[in-house]
């Protein structure tokens, strides 16, 4: 039976950190005086099944009693960060399960693990800001509930899946709870990074950060086969082509449109025959990213607008209506601002995926020119990369790879995408 961390692909270091913290948390529950004592420090009177199971487990001794490392430090607030697809919310949920695990390990079998992983544990709340982002009212209610005694006798866990989508007021409400955490409450935040655009500096300073890395292709392929039932050859191709992005690998394996977009990007190198074609290729890349982004956010945008209009329409008239209207204008503005920044991010993500695909192609040409014994990223364009390797040599392939990486860095540093992509295409053509 795989434990709760099994789906966290290629994240050995983070998993090690989380296992140690879960063990430390279990030790906190046992209490300092009786490290292995039965029921010491337990305060809950309900959740009898889980308690009984825990007592039995402790009496028998768990299968692998984790050694408690005093430096491992259990703490009340965590942020999981990492590149898209690295599994931030998978990590947060697995850690929540380990905290609720009767053995303190995340065994995957006990009721605490099982109910957390299936989303039915009474003391684990998952906040996914689908629709409107989390507002201050919802956050205050959440913080209040999270302060109550855990019914299962262990921890109250709140997972906030897109912490970068908290409104400022909601962030402040959360900050208060993190600054003075109730003794049995743990907040698990997921965000793309700890950049101030994603998480406020004050929240970040109160949290322990768990950085996730880009998982290796073999690990991604293994999980596609095991969890999603994808045929092994397709899984290996998709995992390599997605370069460590678990969700992207799954999309490539299943979605023909995603494969077509990738094919179009990988056709770029052989189309670059002059200044004109280079600029055309730049336009095509930008427009494809815009179209992909628009499609990905359109549905959510419309649903959010409808939900907000419904909520505001229910406001009624009479005393307080003027105040409500002022509030409504603010909420609408807030929503538009968030949707705009989400659209921008979706565009950048789409463009970045295309650039990562392109970088993979030139990286293949480089390793082939060097006769390096490594597998190509894109097995289906290997012949074209080999032709490039012959024509450009290692230096030429390296210069082109660098042009793609410079383009990514420029966009990251807020250079206008079109300008950065045009410069890249010209560099790819000239070599
Ligand atoms: Zn367990």
PDB file of N, CA, C and O and ligand atoms in Angstrom, residues 97 101-103 105-110 112-113, ligand 1:
ATOM      1  N   UNK A  97      -2.766  14.839   5.558  1.00  0.00           N
ATOM      2  CA  UNK A  97      -3.065  13.444   5.909  1.00  0.00           C
ATOM      3  C   UNK A  97      -2.067  12.925   6.928  1.00  0.00           C
ATOM      4  O   UNK A  97      -2.434  12.243   7.902  1.00  0.00           O
ATOM      5  N   UNK A 101      -2.727  11.398  10.547  1.00  0.00           N
ATOM      6  CA  UNK A 101      -2.455   9.957  10.567  1.00  0.00           C
ATOM      7  C   UNK A 101      -2.289   9.452  12.002  1.00  0.00           C
ATOM      8  O   UNK A 101      -1.615  10.078  12.811  1.00  0.00           O
ATOM      9  N   UNK A 102      -2.896   8.315  12.288  1.00  0.00           N
ATOM     10  CA  UNK A 102      -2.816   7.737  13.624  1.00  0.00           C
ATOM     11  C   UNK A 102      -1.383   7.395  13.997  1.00  0.00           C
ATOM     12  O   UNK A 102      -1.026   7.374  15.173  1.00  0.00           O
ATOM     13  N   UNK A 103      -0.552   7.114  13.008  1.00  0.00           N
ATOM     14  CA  UNK A 103       0.848   6.772  13.268  1.00  0.00           C
ATOM     15  C   UNK A 103       1.772   7.979  13.151  1.00  0.00           C
ATOM     16  O   UNK A 103       2.975   7.869  13.365  1.00  0.00           O
ATOM     17  N   UNK A 105       2.707   9.200  10.408  1.00  0.00           N
ATOM     18  CA  UNK A 105       3.611   8.978   9.279  1.00  0.00           C
ATOM     19  C   UNK A 105       2.957   9.242   7.928  1.00  0.00           C
ATOM     20  O   UNK A 105       3.647   9.388   6.929  1.00  0.00           O
ATOM     21  N   UNK A 106       1.624   9.266   7.884  1.00  0.00           N
ATOM     22  CA  UNK A 106       0.949   9.310   6.587  1.00  0.00           C
ATOM     23  C   UNK A 106       0.940   7.931   5.965  1.00  0.00           C
ATOM     24  O   UNK A 106       1.304   7.753   4.811  1.00  0.00           O
ATOM     25  N   UNK A 107       0.501   6.931   6.768  1.00  0.00           N
ATOM     26  CA  UNK A 107       0.580   5.520   6.356  1.00  0.00           C
ATOM     27  C   UNK A 107      -0.290   5.223   5.135  1.00  0.00           C
ATOM     28  O   UNK A 107      -0.020   4.301   4.377  1.00  0.00           O
ATOM     29  N   UNK A 108      -1.351   6.023   4.929  1.00  0.00           N
ATOM     30  CA  UNK A 108      -2.232   5.796   3.790  1.00  0.00           C
ATOM     31  C   UNK A 108      -3.353   4.806   4.077  1.00  0.00           C
ATOM     32  O   UNK A 108      -4.228   4.599   3.241  1.00  0.00           O
ATOM     33  N   UNK A 109      -3.327   4.197   5.261  1.00  0.00           N
ATOM     34  CA  UNK A 109      -4.300   3.145   5.554  1.00  0.00           C
ATOM     35  C   UNK A 109      -5.256   3.490   6.688  1.00  0.00           C
ATOM     36  O   UNK A 109      -6.398   3.054   6.688  1.00  0.00           O
ATOM     37  N   UNK A 110      -4.788   4.252   7.663  1.00  0.00           N
ATOM     38  CA  UNK A 110      -5.617   4.516   8.844  1.00  0.00           C
ATOM     39  C   UNK A 110      -6.751   5.477   8.467  1.00  0.00           C
ATOM     40  O   UNK A 110      -6.699   6.127   7.435  1.00  0.00           O
ATOM     41  N   UNK A 112      -7.531   8.396   9.586  1.00  0.00           N
ATOM     42  CA  UNK A 112      -7.087   9.789   9.447  1.00  0.00           C
ATOM     43  C   UNK A 112      -6.530  10.058   8.064  1.00  0.00           C
ATOM     44  O   UNK A 112      -6.875  11.042   7.411  1.00  0.00           O
ATOM     45  N   UNK A 113      -5.656   9.162   7.587  1.00  0.00           N
ATOM     46  CA  UNK A 113      -5.083   9.302   6.242  1.00  0.00           C
ATOM     47  C   UNK A 113      -6.181   9.206   5.192  1.00  0.00           C
ATOM     48  O   UNK A 113      -6.276  10.022   4.277  1.00  0.00           O
TER      49      UNK A 113
HETATM   50 ZN1  LIG B   1      -2.220   6.976   8.524  1.00  0.00          ZN
END
